[in-house]
Coordinates of C-alpha atoms and ligand atoms in Angstrom, one line a residue:
Chain A
M191 CA -16.8 4.9 -20.6
I192 CA -13.0 5.3 -20.5
L193 CA -12.2 8.4 -18.4
V194 CA -9.0 10.4 -18.9
V195 CA -7.8 12.8 -16.3
L196 CA -6.3 15.6 -18.4
D197 CA -3.2 17.1 -16.8
H198 CA -2.5 20.8 -17.7
D199 CA -0.6 23.8 -16.6
G200 CA -3.6 26.2 -16.5
S201 CA -3.2 27.3 -20.1
K202 CA -2.6 24.1 -22.1
L203 CA -2.7 20.3 -21.8
R204 CA 0.5 18.6 -20.8
K205 CA 2.1 16.1 -23.2
G206 CA 1.2 13.3 -20.8
S207 CA -2.5 14.0 -21.3
L208 CA -2.1 13.4 -25.0
E209 CA -0.3 10.1 -24.3
A210 CA -3.1 9.0 -21.9
L211 CA -5.7 9.9 -24.6
T212 CA -3.9 7.6 -27.1
R213 CA -4.0 4.8 -24.6
A214 CA -7.7 5.5 -23.8
R215 CA -8.7 5.4 -27.5
K216 CA -7.1 2.0 -27.9
L217 CA -8.8 0.6 -24.8
A218 CA -12.1 2.2 -25.8
E219 CA -12.1 0.5 -29.2
A220 CA -11.4 -2.9 -27.7
L221 CA -14.0 -2.5 -25.0
G222 CA -16.6 -0.8 -27.2
A223 CA -16.7 2.2 -24.9
K224 CA -16.5 6.0 -25.3
V225 CA -13.7 8.3 -24.2
A226 CA -14.5 11.1 -21.8
G227 CA -12.1 13.6 -20.3
V228 CA -12.0 15.4 -17.0
L229 CA -10.2 18.7 -16.3
L230 CA -9.6 19.4 -12.7
A231 CA -8.2 22.9 -12.0
E232 CA -7.2 25.3 -9.3
G233 CA -8.1 28.2 -11.5
P234 CA -8.2 28.6 -15.2
A235 CA -8.1 25.4 -17.4
P236 CA -7.6 24.8 -21.2
V237 CA -11.3 23.9 -21.8
E238 CA -11.4 24.8 -25.5
E239 CA -8.3 22.8 -26.3
A240 CA -9.4 19.8 -24.3
R241 CA -12.8 19.7 -25.9
G242 CA -11.1 19.0 -29.2
Y243 CA -10.0 15.6 -28.0
V244 CA -13.1 14.1 -26.4
D245 CA -16.9 13.9 -27.0
T246 CA -17.6 14.7 -23.3
L247 CA -15.5 16.9 -21.1
Y248 CA -16.1 17.2 -17.4
V249 CA -14.8 20.3 -15.8
A250 CA -14.4 21.3 -12.2
E251 CA -12.6 24.2 -10.6
L252 CA -11.5 22.9 -7.2
G253 CA -9.3 25.5 -5.6
P254 CA -5.8 24.6 -4.2
Y255 CA -4.7 21.0 -5.0
T256 CA -5.2 18.5 -2.2
A257 CA -5.3 14.7 -2.6
E258 CA -8.8 14.6 -1.1
Q259 CA -10.2 17.3 -3.4
W260 CA -8.7 15.8 -6.6
A261 CA -9.8 12.3 -5.7
A262 CA -13.3 13.7 -5.1
G263 CA -13.2 15.3 -8.5
V264 CA -12.2 12.1 -10.3
L265 CA -14.8 10.1 -8.4
E266 CA -17.6 12.6 -9.4
A267 CA -16.6 12.3 -13.1
A268 CA -16.4 8.5 -12.8
K269 CA -20.0 8.3 -11.6
A270 CA -21.2 8.2 -15.2
G271 CA -19.8 4.7 -15.3
A272 CA -16.0 4.6 -15.9
K273 CA -14.6 1.1 -16.7
V274 CA -11.1 2.4 -16.9
I275 CA -9.6 5.6 -15.6
L276 CA -6.3 6.7 -17.3
V277 CA -4.1 9.4 -15.7
P278 CA -0.7 10.8 -16.7
S279 CA 1.8 9.6 -14.0
S280 CA 3.0 12.3 -11.8
R281 CA 4.0 12.7 -8.2
Q282 CA 0.6 14.3 -7.4
S283 CA -1.6 11.9 -9.5
R284 CA 0.1 8.9 -7.9
A285 CA -0.5 10.5 -4.5
Y286 CA -4.3 10.7 -4.8
L287 CA -5.2 7.7 -7.1
G288 CA -4.7 5.2 -4.2
R289 CA -7.9 6.9 -2.8
V290 CA -9.8 6.6 -6.0
A291 CA -8.9 3.0 -6.6
Y292 CA -9.8 2.1 -3.0
A293 CA -13.1 3.9 -3.3
L294 CA -14.1 2.3 -6.6
K295 CA -12.7 -1.2 -5.6
A296 CA -10.6 -0.9 -8.7
G297 CA -7.3 -2.5 -9.6
L298 CA -4.5 0.1 -9.7
L299 CA -1.8 -0.3 -12.3
E300 CA 0.8 2.4 -11.7
D301 CA 3.3 4.0 -14.1
T302 CA 2.4 1.7 -17.0
L303 CA 4.6 1.5 -20.1
D304 CA 1.9 0.0 -22.3
S305 CA -1.7 -1.3 -21.8
W306 CA -4.2 -3.5 -23.6
T307 CA -7.3 -5.6 -23.0
E308 CA -8.3 -9.2 -23.4
G309 CA -11.9 -9.8 -22.6
E310 CA -12.8 -8.1 -19.3
W311 CA -9.1 -7.8 -18.2
V312 CA -6.8 -4.8 -18.5
Y313 CA -3.2 -5.7 -19.0
A314 CA -0.1 -3.5 -18.5
T315 CA 3.6 -3.6 -18.3
R316 CA 5.5 -1.6 -15.8
Y317 CA 8.8 -1.5 -13.9
A318 CA 9.3 -2.7 -10.3
Y319 CA 12.1 -3.3 -7.8
L320 CA 13.7 0.2 -8.2
N321 CA 13.2 0.1 -12.0
R322 CA 15.1 -3.1 -12.5
V323 CA 12.4 -5.6 -13.2
T324 CA 9.7 -5.5 -15.9
Q325 CA 6.3 -6.8 -14.7
K326 CA 3.3 -7.9 -16.8
V327 CA 0.3 -7.3 -14.6
R328 CA -3.5 -7.4 -15.0
S329 CA -6.6 -6.2 -13.3
G330 CA -10.3 -6.8 -13.8
L331 CA -12.7 -3.9 -14.4
P332 CA -12.8 -1.2 -13.1
A333 CA -9.2 -0.4 -13.4
V334 CA -7.2 2.8 -12.7
L335 CA -4.0 3.2 -14.7
T336 CA -1.3 5.8 -14.6
V337 CA 0.6 6.4 -17.8
K338 CA 4.3 6.8 -17.7
P339 CA 5.6 9.8 -19.6
N340 CA 7.4 9.3 -22.9
T341 CA 5.9 5.9 -23.5
T342 CA 3.1 6.5 -26.0
P343 CA 2.5 8.5 -29.2
L344 CA 0.5 11.8 -28.7
A345 CA -3.2 11.8 -29.6
E346 CA -4.5 14.1 -32.4
P347 CA -7.6 16.3 -31.9
L348 CA -10.8 14.7 -33.1
G349 CA -11.9 17.6 -35.3
G350 CA -15.1 18.4 -33.4
Q351 CA -15.7 20.2 -30.1
G352 CA -17.0 17.9 -27.3
E353 CA -19.8 18.7 -24.9
V354 CA -18.7 20.5 -21.7
V355 CA -20.3 19.3 -18.5
A356 CA -19.6 21.3 -15.3
L357 CA -19.1 18.9 -12.4
S358 CA -20.3 19.8 -8.9
V359 CA -17.7 18.3 -6.6
P360 CA -18.3 18.2 -2.8
S361 CA -15.7 20.3 -1.0
V362 CA -13.4 18.3 1.4
P363 CA -12.0 20.8 3.9
T364 CA -9.6 18.4 5.8
V365 CA -6.4 19.9 4.4
E366 CA -5.7 23.7 4.2
V367 CA -2.9 24.9 2.0
L368 CA -0.9 27.5 4.0
E369 CA 1.9 28.5 1.7
R370 CA 3.3 27.3 -1.7
V371 CA 7.0 27.1 -2.0
Q372 CA 7.1 27.2 -5.7
E373 CA 10.3 26.2 -7.4
E374 CA 11.3 28.2 -10.5
K375 CA 10.3 26.4 -13.7
K376 CA 12.8 26.8 -16.5
G377 CA 12.6 25.2 -19.9
V378 CA 11.1 21.7 -20.5
S379 CA 9.7 19.6 -17.7
L380 CA 12.1 17.0 -16.4
T381 CA 9.9 13.9 -16.8
E382 CA 8.9 14.8 -20.3
A383 CA 12.3 16.0 -21.6
D384 CA 14.0 14.0 -24.4
V385 CA 17.4 15.0 -23.1
V386 CA 18.4 15.2 -19.5
V387 CA 21.7 16.7 -18.3
T388 CA 22.4 15.8 -14.6
G389 CA 25.1 17.1 -12.4
G390 CA 26.3 15.2 -9.3
R391 CA 28.4 16.1 -6.4
G392 CA 31.4 16.0 -8.7
M393 CA 30.2 19.4 -10.1
G394 CA 31.7 20.8 -6.8
S395 CA 29.4 23.9 -6.4
A396 CA 26.0 25.5 -7.2
E397 CA 27.7 27.9 -9.5
A398 CA 29.1 25.1 -11.6
F399 CA 25.6 24.2 -12.6
Q400 CA 25.4 27.3 -14.9
K401 CA 27.4 25.2 -17.4
V402 CA 25.0 22.2 -16.8
E403 CA 22.1 24.6 -17.6
E404 CA 23.9 25.8 -20.7
L405 CA 24.4 22.3 -22.1
A406 CA 20.8 21.4 -21.3
L407 CA 19.5 24.5 -23.1
L408 CA 21.7 23.8 -26.1
L409 CA 20.3 20.3 -26.4
G410 CA 16.7 21.3 -25.7
G411 CA 16.7 19.3 -22.5
A412 CA 16.2 19.6 -18.8
V413 CA 18.6 19.8 -15.8
G414 CA 18.7 16.9 -13.3
A415 CA 20.4 16.5 -10.0
T416 CA 21.5 13.8 -7.6
R417 CA 20.4 13.6 -4.0
A418 CA 23.9 14.7 -2.9
V419 CA 23.4 17.9 -4.9
V420 CA 19.9 18.5 -3.6
D421 CA 21.0 17.9 0.0
A422 CA 23.8 20.4 -0.5
G423 CA 21.2 22.9 -1.5
W424 CA 22.8 23.4 -4.9
R425 CA 19.7 22.5 -6.9
P426 CA 15.9 22.3 -6.0
Y427 CA 14.4 18.9 -5.1
A428 CA 12.1 19.1 -8.1
E429 CA 15.2 18.3 -10.2
Q430 CA 16.2 15.2 -8.3
V431 CA 16.4 12.0 -10.3
G432 CA 16.2 8.6 -8.5
Q433 CA 14.3 6.5 -6.1
T434 CA 13.0 9.4 -4.1
G435 CA 13.1 11.9 -7.0
K436 CA 11.7 11.6 -10.5
T437 CA 12.0 8.7 -12.9
V438 CA 13.1 9.8 -16.3
Q439 CA 13.5 7.9 -19.6
P440 CA 14.9 10.3 -22.2
S441 CA 16.6 9.4 -25.4
L442 CA 19.8 10.9 -24.0
Y443 CA 20.9 11.1 -20.3
I444 CA 24.1 12.8 -19.5
A445 CA 25.5 12.3 -16.0
L446 CA 28.3 14.7 -15.0
G447 CA 30.2 13.9 -11.8
V448 CA 27.7 11.3 -10.8
S449 CA 28.9 8.1 -9.1
G450 CA 25.9 5.9 -10.2
A451 CA 24.4 4.7 -6.9
V452 CA 21.5 2.2 -7.2
Q453 CA 19.1 4.8 -5.9
H454 CA 20.1 7.2 -8.6
L455 CA 20.1 4.5 -11.3
A456 CA 16.5 3.7 -10.3
G457 CA 15.5 7.0 -11.8
M458 CA 17.3 6.9 -15.1
N459 CA 18.5 3.3 -16.0
K460 CA 15.9 2.9 -18.7
S461 CA 17.1 5.9 -20.7
K462 CA 17.9 5.1 -24.3
F463 CA 21.5 6.3 -24.3
I464 CA 23.5 7.1 -21.2
V465 CA 26.6 9.3 -21.2
A466 CA 28.9 9.6 -18.2
V467 CA 31.7 12.0 -17.4
N468 CA 33.6 11.1 -14.2
K469 CA 37.2 11.5 -13.2
D470 CA 37.2 8.0 -11.6
P471 CA 37.4 5.2 -14.2
E472 CA 36.1 2.8 -11.6
A473 CA 32.8 4.8 -11.0
P474 CA 29.8 2.4 -11.2
I475 CA 28.1 4.8 -13.6
F476 CA 30.4 3.7 -16.4
K477 CA 28.9 0.2 -16.2
Q478 CA 25.6 1.7 -17.1
A479 CA 26.9 4.0 -19.8
D480 CA 26.9 3.8 -23.5
Y481 CA 29.5 6.5 -23.9
G482 CA 31.8 8.0 -21.3
I483 CA 34.7 10.3 -20.8
V484 CA 37.2 9.7 -17.9
G485 CA 38.2 13.2 -17.0
D486 CA 37.6 16.3 -14.9
V487 CA 34.2 17.7 -15.5
H488 CA 35.4 21.2 -15.2
Q489 CA 37.5 20.7 -18.3
V490 CA 35.2 18.3 -20.2
L491 CA 31.9 20.2 -19.8
P492 CA 33.1 23.5 -21.4
A493 CA 34.6 21.4 -24.2
L494 CA 31.3 19.6 -24.7
I495 CA 29.4 22.8 -24.9
Q496 CA 31.9 24.1 -27.5
A497 CA 31.7 20.8 -29.5
V498 CA 27.8 20.9 -29.5
K499 CA 27.9 24.5 -30.6
K500 CA 30.3 23.6 -33.4
L501 CA 28.0 20.8 -34.5
K502 CA 25.0 23.1 -34.6
D503 CA 26.7 25.7 -36.8
Chain B
M22 CA -1.3 10.2 21.3
K23 CA -0.7 7.1 19.3
V24 CA 1.4 6.9 16.2
V25 CA 1.4 3.9 13.9
A26 CA 4.2 3.3 11.4
V27 CA 3.2 0.9 8.6
I28 CA 6.1 -1.0 7.2
R29 CA 7.1 -3.7 4.7
Q30 CA 10.2 -5.8 4.1
V31 CA 11.9 -5.4 0.7
P32 CA 15.1 -6.5 -1.0
D33 CA 18.1 -4.2 -0.4
G34 CA 18.6 -2.1 -3.5
E35 CA 22.2 -3.3 -3.7
S36 CA 21.4 -7.0 -3.7
R37 CA 21.2 -8.9 -7.0
L38 CA 17.8 -10.0 -8.1
K39 CA 17.2 -13.4 -9.8
I40 CA 14.3 -14.6 -11.9
Q41 CA 13.0 -18.1 -11.4
G42 CA 10.0 -19.4 -13.4
G43 CA 9.1 -16.0 -14.7
R44 CA 9.0 -14.4 -11.2
V45 CA 11.5 -12.5 -9.0
D46 CA 13.2 -15.0 -6.7
L47 CA 14.1 -13.3 -3.4
S48 CA 15.6 -16.4 -1.7
G49 CA 19.2 -15.2 -2.2
A50 CA 18.5 -11.5 -1.6
T51 CA 19.2 -9.5 1.5
L52 CA 15.9 -8.3 2.9
I53 CA 15.5 -5.1 4.9
L54 CA 13.0 -2.8 6.4
D55 CA 12.1 -0.5 3.5
Q56 CA 14.3 2.6 3.8
M57 CA 11.3 4.8 3.0
D58 CA 9.3 3.2 5.8
E59 CA 12.3 3.7 8.1
Y60 CA 11.7 7.5 7.9
G61 CA 8.2 6.8 9.2
V62 CA 9.5 4.7 12.1
E63 CA 12.0 7.4 13.0
E64 CA 9.3 10.1 12.9
A65 CA 7.0 8.0 15.1
L66 CA 9.7 7.7 17.7
R67 CA 10.5 11.5 17.6
L68 CA 6.8 12.3 18.0
K69 CA 6.5 10.0 20.9
E70 CA 9.6 11.4 22.5
K71 CA 8.2 14.9 22.2
H72 CA 4.5 14.4 22.9
G73 CA 4.4 11.1 24.9
G74 CA 2.0 8.3 24.0
E75 CA 2.6 5.1 22.2
A76 CA 4.4 4.2 18.9
V77 CA 3.2 1.0 17.2
V78 CA 4.7 -0.7 14.2
V79 CA 2.3 -2.5 11.8
G80 CA 3.8 -4.8 9.2
F81 CA 2.3 -6.5 6.2
G82 CA 3.7 -9.5 4.4
P83 CA 4.9 -13.1 4.7
E84 CA 6.2 -14.7 7.9
R85 CA 9.8 -13.3 7.3
T86 CA 8.4 -9.7 7.6
E87 CA 8.7 -10.3 11.3
E88 CA 12.5 -9.5 11.0
A89 CA 11.7 -6.0 9.7
I90 CA 9.1 -5.5 12.5
R91 CA 11.9 -6.5 15.0
T92 CA 14.2 -3.9 13.4
A93 CA 11.6 -1.2 14.1
L94 CA 11.1 -2.5 17.6
A95 CA 14.9 -2.4 18.1
M96 CA 14.9 1.2 17.0
G97 CA 12.4 1.8 19.8
M98 CA 8.8 1.2 18.7
D99 CA 6.7 -0.1 21.7
R100 CA 5.0 -3.1 20.1
G101 CA 4.1 -4.6 16.8
V102 CA 1.2 -6.1 14.8
H103 CA 1.9 -8.4 11.9
V104 CA -0.7 -8.9 9.2
V105 CA 0.5 -12.2 7.7
F106 CA 0.0 -12.8 4.0
E107 CA 2.1 -15.0 1.7
G108 CA 2.3 -14.0 -1.9
Y109 CA 1.5 -10.8 -3.8
A110 CA -1.1 -8.3 -2.7
D111 CA -1.3 -5.0 -4.5
P112 CA -1.2 -1.8 -2.3
V113 CA -5.0 -1.2 -2.5
T114 CA -5.5 -4.8 -1.2
V115 CA -2.8 -4.2 1.5
A116 CA -4.8 -1.1 2.7
E117 CA -7.9 -3.3 2.8
A118 CA -6.0 -5.9 4.9
L119 CA -4.6 -3.3 7.3
A120 CA -7.9 -1.3 7.7
P121 CA -9.4 -3.4 10.5
V122 CA -6.1 -3.3 12.5
L123 CA -5.7 0.4 12.1
K124 CA -9.4 1.1 13.0
E125 CA -8.9 -0.9 16.2
E126 CA -5.7 0.9 17.0
A127 CA -7.3 4.3 16.2
P128 CA -4.0 6.2 15.9
T129 CA -3.6 10.0 15.8
L130 CA -1.2 9.6 12.9
V131 CA -0.3 6.9 10.5
L132 CA 3.1 7.0 8.8
T133 CA 4.3 5.0 5.8
G134 CA 6.9 5.3 3.1
G135 CA 6.3 7.4 0.0
Q136 CA 7.3 4.5 -2.3
Q137 CA 7.9 0.8 -1.8
A138 CA 11.2 -0.5 -3.1
D139 CA 9.8 -3.8 -4.4
W140 CA 6.7 -2.9 -6.4
D141 CA 7.7 0.8 -7.0
S142 CA 4.2 1.7 -5.8
Q143 CA 3.3 5.1 -4.3
A144 CA -0.3 4.2 -3.5
L145 CA -0.3 2.7 -0.1
G146 CA -0.6 6.0 1.9
A147 CA -3.5 7.3 -0.1
A148 CA -5.3 3.9 -0.1
L149 CA -4.9 3.7 3.7
A150 CA -6.3 7.2 4.1
E151 CA -9.3 6.2 2.0
A152 CA -9.8 3.0 4.0
L153 CA -9.8 5.1 7.2
G154 CA -11.7 8.1 5.8
V155 CA -9.0 10.5 6.8
P156 CA -6.7 12.9 4.8
V157 CA -3.3 12.0 3.4
V158 CA -0.3 14.2 3.0
A159 CA 2.2 12.7 0.5
W160 CA 6.0 13.0 0.5
T161 CA 6.3 14.8 3.8
T162 CA 9.5 16.6 4.7
A163 CA 8.5 18.4 7.9
L164 CA 5.8 17.5 10.5
E165 CA 4.7 19.4 13.7
L166 CA 1.7 18.6 15.9
E167 CA -0.6 21.5 17.0
G168 CA -3.3 19.9 19.1
E169 CA -6.1 18.7 16.8
T170 CA -4.2 19.5 13.7
A171 CA -0.7 19.0 12.2
R172 CA 1.4 21.4 10.1
A173 CA 3.4 19.7 7.5
K174 CA 5.6 20.5 4.5
H175 CA 5.4 18.2 1.5
D176 CA 6.5 17.9 -2.1
L177 CA 4.4 18.5 -5.1
D178 CA 5.4 17.9 -8.8
E179 CA 6.9 21.4 -9.0
G180 CA 7.9 22.7 -5.6
A181 CA 6.5 22.2 -2.2
E182 CA 3.9 23.5 0.2
W183 CA 3.0 23.9 3.8
V184 CA -0.4 22.5 4.8
R185 CA -2.5 22.3 8.0
V186 CA -4.3 19.0 8.2
R187 CA -6.9 17.7 10.5
L188 CA -6.0 14.7 12.6
P189 CA -6.2 11.7 12.4
A190 CA -4.3 11.7 9.1
V191 CA -1.9 9.6 7.1
F192 CA 1.5 11.0 6.1
T193 CA 3.9 9.4 3.6
T194 CA 7.5 9.8 4.5
Q195 CA 10.8 10.2 2.6
Q196 CA 14.3 11.5 2.8
G197 CA 14.7 15.0 4.3
L198 CA 12.1 14.3 7.0
N199 CA 14.7 13.0 9.5
E200 CA 17.8 10.8 9.8
P201 CA 16.7 7.4 10.9
R202 CA 18.6 6.1 14.0
Y203 CA 20.4 2.7 14.1
P204 CA 19.2 0.1 16.5
T205 CA 21.4 -0.1 19.5
L206 CA 22.5 -3.4 21.1
P207 CA 20.3 -2.9 24.2
G208 CA 17.5 -1.9 21.8
I209 CA 18.0 -5.2 19.9
M210 CA 17.9 -7.2 23.2
K211 CA 14.8 -5.4 24.3
A212 CA 13.1 -5.9 21.0
K213 CA 13.3 -9.7 21.4
K214 CA 10.8 -9.4 24.3
K215 CA 8.4 -7.0 22.8
E216 CA 5.0 -8.1 21.7
I217 CA 4.2 -8.9 18.1
R218 CA 0.5 -9.7 17.6
K219 CA -0.2 -11.8 14.5
V220 CA -3.3 -11.3 12.4
A221 CA -4.2 -13.4 9.4
F222 CA -5.5 -11.9 6.2
Q223 CA -7.7 -14.1 4.0
G224 CA -8.4 -11.8 1.1
G225 CA -7.2 -12.0 -2.5
A226 CA -5.4 -9.4 -4.6
R227 CA -7.1 -7.2 -7.2
V228 CA -4.0 -7.0 -9.3
E229 CA -2.2 -10.1 -10.5
I230 CA 1.5 -10.3 -11.5
L231 CA 1.6 -12.6 -14.5
E232 CA 5.3 -12.4 -15.3
E233 CA 8.5 -10.7 -14.2
S234 CA 11.7 -10.3 -16.2
I235 CA 15.0 -8.5 -16.0
Q236 CA 15.8 -6.8 -19.3
E237 CA 19.0 -5.0 -18.6
K238 CA 19.8 -3.0 -21.7
A239 CA 23.2 -4.0 -22.9
R240 CA 25.2 -0.7 -22.7
L241 CA 27.9 0.1 -25.3
Q242 CA 30.4 1.1 -22.6
K243 CA 32.6 3.1 -25.0
V244 CA 34.7 5.1 -22.6
L245 CA 37.1 7.8 -23.9
D246 CA 40.2 9.1 -22.2
G247 CA 39.7 12.8 -21.3
K248 CA 43.3 13.8 -21.0
D249 CA 42.7 15.9 -24.0
P250 CA 39.2 17.2 -23.1
V251 CA 38.6 19.0 -26.4
A252 CA 39.4 15.9 -28.5
A253 CA 37.3 13.7 -26.2
A254 CA 34.4 16.1 -26.2
E255 CA 34.4 16.3 -30.0
E256 CA 34.6 12.6 -30.4
L257 CA 31.7 12.1 -28.0
V258 CA 29.6 14.6 -29.8
R259 CA 30.4 12.9 -33.1
L260 CA 29.3 9.5 -31.7
L261 CA 26.1 10.9 -30.3
H262 CA 25.3 12.6 -33.6
E263 CA 26.4 9.9 -36.1
E264 CA 26.1 6.6 -34.2
A265 CA 23.4 7.1 -31.6
K266 CA 21.7 9.8 -33.6
V267 CA 20.3 11.5 -30.4
I268 CA 21.7 15.0 -31.1
Ligands
LIG787 C1 16.4 5.7 0.7 C2 17.4 6.4 -0.2 C3 16.9 7.1 -1.3 C4 17.8 7.7 -2.2 N1 17.3 8.4 -3.3 C5 18.1 8.9 -4.1 C6 17.6 9.6 -5.3 O1 16.4 9.7 -5.5 N2 18.5 10.2 -6.2 C7 19.9 10.1 -6.0 O2 20.6 10.6 -6.8 N3 20.4 9.5 -4.9 C8 19.5 9.0 -3.9 N4 20.1 8.4 -2.8 C9 21.5 8.6 -2.5 C10 22.5 7.7 -3.3 O3 22.7 6.6 -2.5 C11 23.9 8.4 -3.5 O4 24.3 8.8 -2.2 C12 23.8 9.7 -4.4 O5 23.2 9.3 -5.6 C13 25.2 10.2 -4.7 O6 25.2 11.3 -5.5 P1 26.4 11.7 -6.4 O7 26.6 10.7 -7.5 O8 26.1 13.1 -6.9 O9 27.6 11.8 -5.4 P2 28.9 10.9 -5.1 O10 28.4 9.5 -4.9 O11 29.7 11.6 -4.1 O12 29.6 10.9 -6.5 C14 30.3 12.0 -7.0 C15 31.1 11.5 -8.3 O13 31.7 12.6 -8.9 C16 33.0 12.2 -9.3 N5 33.8 13.5 -9.4 C17 34.2 14.2 -8.3 N6 34.9 15.3 -8.8 C18 34.9 15.2 -10.1 C19 35.4 16.0 -11.2 N7 36.1 17.2 -10.9 N8 35.2 15.6 -12.5 C20 34.5 14.5 -12.7 N9 34.0 13.7 -11.8 C21 34.2 14.1 -10.5 C22 33.5 11.2 -8.3 O14 34.5 10.4 -8.9 C23 32.2 10.5 -7.9 O15 32.0 9.3 -8.7 C24 19.2 7.7 -1.9 C25 19.7 7.0 -0.8 C26 18.8 6.4 0.0 C27 19.4 5.7 1.2
LIG788 N1 6.3 25.7 10.6 C1 6.1 26.4 9.5 N2 4.8 26.6 9.1 C2 4.5 27.4 7.9 N3 5.5 27.9 7.2 C3 6.7 27.6 7.5 C4 7.1 26.9 8.7 N4 8.5 26.9 8.7 C5 8.9 27.5 7.6 N5 7.9 28.0 6.9 C6 8.0 28.8 5.7 O1 8.2 27.9 4.6 C7 9.1 28.4 3.6 C8 10.3 27.4 3.4 O2 10.8 27.0 4.6 P1 12.2 26.2 4.7 O3 12.1 25.1 3.6 O4 12.2 25.6 6.0 O5 13.3 27.1 4.4 C9 9.6 29.8 4.2 O6 8.8 30.8 3.5 C10 9.2 29.7 5.7 O7 8.8 30.9 6.2

């Protein structure tokens, strides 16, 4: 069996789950195995939608997320004999899968760009060294893979409705969630967005990000931020791009008032096209940019918004 | 109370990487104590200063990793253990290699970086926790001890949360948790005399690296002058629409 952990927002599957399913079907065909899914949920879960993609769907309602509880859920589903476990890459999935891999004595291939099999080996490509090096890696079976967002075509439903199996997962009471500090979610998710508009310290203030939001909305994209901006409290940490933030790989990345420090580049240097606006022609970000404007972001950004509006009309 | 900070040595993000024979060649690179692990060392020192006890640094990696262990000792850690292994070992194997040492040390808390700057892995903390049969709190930004438990704030995909966790436990560290101190000259002198126990690891890795390459995308670097912001913005939008075809 190839097991896919289906990520969701309580009402529908996330795009990353459909990418993981595509990967799973390819591996399943090569290994002569079936694809099963597992839905782990704090509360409601999109069971009906998920059944459309797999023959067997394991479901468990686990209460508040903890790494221990989610690892226990995956391990319970894997008991049916998972050769490969595929999971959409996210901060949370990568924070519990180390447990799963250790418990199963499995090889862990994180944030994979592509995956395939040869004999009893699973191969993958991935980035390393702060996103600068491409590695080809392999593991024997069993293997646990996380699937990097925006790398794989989305799976189509199968046309039938898979069997639903309720999992009974032992409760692991070692971590108690006291209080969620939920950040406001606006528009598309940063890691899945096809356009990211990031503001840096050069934006000058939290208020100036209204214009960043406006451009992102116009382009159907998400807002990103540098660490300097997050440290200043102008934007939430969930929007930070870079070594300690999120890694994004959109078709278009627009960096406004961003210097281009290596720790920031680590989160966006694989974007298809990079645009930079900076008043300093020597800013390192220009070396990484396909297109750039040397100028004051307070003048260039409103002009950009107007120009995009004009194009859309 | 005993706190263990688990550390590794990695190339400085600013240093240029070379490829030799299909693998990354670090011979010319500046190697440092991983900055993510540094937050763990700093937190271990602060916990010790507040609650007493011992702060131990445990390093994994080739012989040269001793330099990074010395840096942690110079920051103030009491003593070091070095699990010596030449070559590549994936994070799950690293956890296996460190498990006997950590079980013997029996710390109240284990701290390690949220991500490693060489393999871009985020798995070590969770794998260590599984090896020890204790909980893990990932991407910690605040940590307070309360007797048998700790209260911690940590990041999720969207937002953050406060948790209460039973000790012993593993915490992965990152920016925001603290500001790591610099080693002082007396600290560096003292570190030279501190004990580093060497332990060999004979296992083999579960994951193999077959090939490494640097594929830097050649960027177009078309830079426009923004003296006339409206003209520059219109030209940029035209290029993105007609040439790059991304809007
Ligand atoms: C362990 C570690 C992890 C890190 N992780 C991250 C991370 O995940 N993400 C991250 O972003 N950083 C990270 N950093 C920090 C990183 O090193 C940089 O400090 C940070 O990226 C700088 O942010 P910035 O570009 O917004 O600010 P600055 O470097 O201050 O750059 C601001 C830029 O704006 C330009 N500017 C100013 N005013 C204007 C104007 N009016 N119009 C146009 N341009 C203007 C300036 O010329 C300058 O180039 C990390 C650092 C460490 C040590
Ligand atoms: N030690 C703590 N334990 C639990 N909750 C806390 C603690 N400190 C702050 N909070 C709460 O966490 C939220 C965010 O805190 P902060 O990020 O420190 O502003 C606020 O609602 C605080 O009331």
